[in-house]
Amino acid sequence: PANKKNDYAACTLDASSEVLPLTSDKQALLDKIDDLGGKGGTAGQVGTAWAWYTLSPNWSSLWSSASQPAAYGTANLRKIAILMTDGEYNTEYTTEGIKTGSPGASSTPANGTSAVQAKALCAAMKKSGTDIEIYTVGFEVGNNASAQDVLSSCASEPGKYYNAEDEDELKQAFRDIALKLSSLYLSK
């Protein structure tokens, strides 16, 4: 029935699922990270899109003036996206915004599979003129060829893709990214 379908389309996210706009408030960032939790499938295309929305001036109207991204090409500014997943991009939505496979939903995802959508978003983010660099981190994705394909395709270059098999490798991946970013920053 139509009422059932609308029930599944309702977006009911708790505050920990909300995007934190751009900020230089280190404690707010740490608090947000501490509040994150995982559940369900991986709609990586949604996270990829929101990474782009936070960095692109094309969506500055979504943010308060204090959190609006600077224009592309701004001097002495780098736009960096770090995408991390612990699984295959495998959760899609219909044109009505309902998760495919949900009761009352069609099984046809809008705009292709999650992986196809994520790769298209990454290609657009990396397009000349956007100045966006993308680092990707897989955490315990193992030999999942689909997850590895999306992550390696999304990374700006091979050295910006990390495949961490355990917590120690995950920490090392982020240390390496931080080192690359701080080294480049200090050298300018």
Short mmCIF file of C-alpha atoms in Angstrom, two decimals:
data_model
loop_
_atom_site.label_atom_id
_atom_site.label_comp_id
_atom_site.label_asym_id
_atom_site.label_seq_id
_atom_site.Cartn_x
_atom_site.Cartn_y
_atom_site.Cartn_z
CA PRO A 1 0.00 0.00 0.00
CA ALA A 2 1.03 3.61 -0.60
CA ASN A 3 1.18 4.43 3.12
CA LYS A 4 3.65 1.60 3.74
CA LYS A 5 5.87 2.86 0.92
CA ASN A 6 5.97 6.36 2.42
CA ASP A 7 6.86 4.95 5.84
CA TYR A 8 10.03 3.42 4.37
CA ALA A 9 10.98 6.67 2.61
CA ALA A 10 11.05 8.66 5.86
CA CYS A 11 14.54 9.78 6.83
CA THR A 12 15.10 9.18 10.52
CA LEU A 13 18.75 9.75 11.30
CA ASP A 14 20.03 10.51 14.77
CA ALA A 15 22.36 13.44 15.41
CA SER A 16 25.47 11.24 15.14
CA SER A 17 24.58 10.60 11.47
CA GLU A 18 24.43 14.29 10.54
CA VAL A 19 27.24 15.81 8.50
CA LEU A 20 29.55 18.12 10.42
CA PRO A 21 30.16 21.18 8.22
CA LEU A 22 33.68 22.45 7.61
CA THR A 23 35.20 23.66 10.87
CA SER A 24 38.55 24.39 12.45
CA ASP A 25 37.19 23.35 15.85
CA LYS A 26 39.39 20.33 16.64
CA GLN A 27 37.31 19.27 19.65
CA ALA A 28 34.09 19.31 17.59
CA LEU A 29 35.80 17.07 15.04
CA LEU A 30 37.05 14.65 17.71
CA ASP A 31 33.62 14.57 19.36
CA LYS A 32 31.98 13.83 16.01
CA ILE A 33 34.40 10.98 15.34
CA ASP A 34 33.76 9.55 18.81
CA ASP A 35 30.00 9.61 18.17
CA LEU A 36 30.19 7.76 14.85
CA GLY A 37 28.89 4.22 14.67
CA GLY A 38 28.42 1.68 11.94
CA LYS A 39 25.33 -0.27 11.01
CA GLY A 40 23.66 -1.81 8.01
CA GLY A 41 24.97 -1.83 4.45
CA THR A 42 27.30 0.58 2.70
CA ALA A 43 25.76 3.42 0.71
CA GLY A 44 29.22 4.77 -0.08
CA GLN A 45 27.91 6.96 -2.87
CA VAL A 46 26.04 9.02 -0.26
CA GLY A 47 29.16 9.60 1.83
CA THR A 48 31.14 10.39 -1.32
CA ALA A 49 28.54 12.94 -2.38
CA TRP A 50 28.56 14.63 1.03
CA ALA A 51 32.36 14.80 0.98
CA TRP A 52 32.06 16.70 -2.29
CA TYR A 53 29.25 18.92 -0.98
CA THR A 54 31.39 20.03 1.96
CA LEU A 55 34.34 20.96 -0.30
CA SER A 56 32.66 22.40 -3.38
CA PRO A 57 31.61 26.04 -3.59
CA ASN A 58 28.76 24.84 -5.85
CA TRP A 59 26.87 23.74 -2.72
CA SER A 60 27.87 26.59 -0.42
CA SER A 61 24.21 27.47 0.13
CA LEU A 62 23.88 24.27 2.22
CA TRP A 63 26.17 25.68 4.91
CA SER A 64 26.29 28.63 7.25
CA SER A 65 28.67 31.38 6.14
CA ALA A 66 31.30 30.18 8.66
CA SER A 67 31.32 26.70 7.08
CA GLN A 68 31.09 27.56 3.40
CA PRO A 69 33.87 26.12 1.23
CA ALA A 70 36.24 28.52 -0.50
CA ALA A 71 36.21 28.91 -4.25
CA TYR A 72 38.16 26.52 -6.40
CA GLY A 73 41.61 27.91 -7.17
CA THR A 74 41.90 29.88 -3.92
CA ALA A 75 45.59 30.62 -3.28
CA ASN A 76 47.30 28.61 -0.51
CA LEU A 77 44.29 26.33 -0.07
CA ARG A 78 44.02 22.60 -0.64
CA LYS A 79 40.79 20.66 -0.81
CA ILE A 80 41.27 17.13 0.51
CA ALA A 81 38.65 14.36 0.76
CA ILE A 82 39.38 11.18 2.71
CA LEU A 83 36.90 8.39 1.98
CA MET A 84 36.89 5.33 4.21
CA THR A 85 34.76 2.21 4.15
CA ASP A 86 34.72 -1.18 5.76
CA GLY A 87 32.86 -2.86 2.96
CA GLU A 88 31.51 -3.07 -0.52
CA TYR A 89 29.41 -0.19 -1.80
CA ASN A 90 26.19 -2.18 -1.94
CA THR A 91 23.20 -0.13 -0.80
CA GLU A 92 21.18 1.71 -3.42
CA TYR A 93 18.02 3.77 -3.47
CA THR A 94 15.12 4.07 -5.91
CA THR A 95 14.06 7.32 -7.59
CA GLU A 96 11.70 7.77 -4.62
CA GLY A 97 14.60 7.63 -2.15
CA ILE A 98 13.64 4.20 -0.83
CA LYS A 99 16.30 1.57 -0.25
CA THR A 100 16.09 -1.07 -2.96
CA GLY A 101 14.81 -4.34 -1.58
CA SER A 102 12.66 -2.62 1.06
CA PRO A 103 9.00 -3.66 1.20
CA GLY A 104 7.10 -1.71 -1.43
CA ALA A 105 10.25 -0.53 -3.21
CA SER A 106 11.29 -1.39 -6.71
CA SER A 107 14.55 -3.26 -7.13
CA THR A 108 15.93 -0.75 -9.63
CA PRO A 109 18.37 1.75 -8.15
CA ALA A 110 18.37 5.33 -9.42
CA ASN A 111 21.54 6.25 -11.33
CA GLY A 112 23.06 2.76 -11.24
CA THR A 113 24.62 0.76 -8.46
CA SER A 114 26.23 2.33 -5.40
CA ALA A 115 29.68 1.53 -6.79
CA VAL A 116 28.91 3.07 -10.19
CA GLN A 117 27.53 6.21 -8.54
CA ALA A 118 30.53 6.55 -6.20
CA LYS A 119 33.02 6.19 -9.05
CA ALA A 120 31.16 8.82 -11.10
CA LEU A 121 31.15 11.21 -8.13
CA CYS A 122 34.88 10.65 -7.59
CA ALA A 123 35.60 11.29 -11.27
CA ALA A 124 33.68 14.56 -11.07
CA MET A 125 35.50 15.58 -7.86
CA LYS A 126 38.88 14.89 -9.48
CA LYS A 127 37.96 16.76 -12.66
CA SER A 128 40.38 19.49 -13.70
CA GLY A 129 39.52 22.77 -12.04
CA THR A 130 38.10 21.38 -8.82
CA ASP A 131 41.46 21.06 -7.06
CA ILE A 132 40.11 18.20 -4.92
CA GLU A 133 42.56 15.49 -3.88
CA ILE A 134 41.03 12.19 -2.79
CA TYR A 135 42.59 9.71 -0.38
CA THR A 136 40.77 6.42 0.17
CA VAL A 137 41.04 3.90 2.98
CA GLY A 138 39.57 0.41 3.03
CA PHE A 139 39.31 -1.14 6.48
CA GLU A 140 39.11 -4.92 6.63
CA VAL A 141 37.73 -5.15 3.09
CA GLY A 142 39.93 -8.20 2.54
CA ASN A 143 39.87 -9.53 -1.00
CA ASN A 144 36.58 -7.84 -1.87
CA ALA A 145 37.38 -6.89 -5.47
CA SER A 146 34.39 -4.55 -5.78
CA ALA A 147 35.34 -2.50 -2.69
CA GLN A 148 38.98 -2.39 -3.77
CA ASP A 149 37.96 -1.30 -7.28
CA VAL A 150 35.86 1.61 -6.01
CA LEU A 151 38.52 2.75 -3.55
CA SER A 152 41.42 2.51 -5.99
CA SER A 153 39.36 4.23 -8.71
CA CYS A 154 38.37 7.04 -6.37
CA ALA A 155 41.87 7.77 -5.08
CA SER A 156 43.55 10.65 -6.90
CA GLU A 157 46.57 8.42 -7.55
CA PRO A 158 47.72 4.92 -6.50
CA GLY A 159 49.72 6.21 -3.49
CA LYS A 160 46.52 7.73 -2.06
CA TYR A 161 44.72 4.38 -1.69
CA TYR A 162 45.21 2.37 1.50
CA ASN A 163 43.95 -1.13 2.26
CA ALA A 164 44.16 -1.59 6.04
CA GLU A 165 43.62 -5.17 7.17
CA ASP A 166 43.54 -4.43 10.90
CA GLU A 167 43.43 -1.61 13.43
CA ASP A 168 47.21 -1.09 13.41
CA GLU A 169 47.26 -0.75 9.61
CA LEU A 170 44.30 1.63 9.80
CA LYS A 171 46.16 3.86 12.26
CA GLN A 172 49.25 3.70 10.04
CA ALA A 173 47.23 4.67 6.96
CA PHE A 174 45.93 7.79 8.68
CA ARG A 175 49.39 8.59 10.05
CA ASP A 176 50.77 8.33 6.52
CA ILE A 177 48.04 10.58 5.13
CA ALA A 178 48.67 13.11 7.91
CA LEU A 179 52.40 13.00 7.22
CA LYS A 180 51.87 13.56 3.49
CA LEU A 181 49.54 16.46 4.16
CA SER A 182 51.71 18.10 6.82
CA SER A 183 54.90 17.64 4.76
CA LEU A 184 53.31 19.34 1.79
CA TYR A 185 51.93 22.09 3.99
CA LEU A 186 55.25 22.73 5.74
CA SER A 187 57.17 22.87 2.48
CA LYS A 188 55.11 25.70 1.01
#
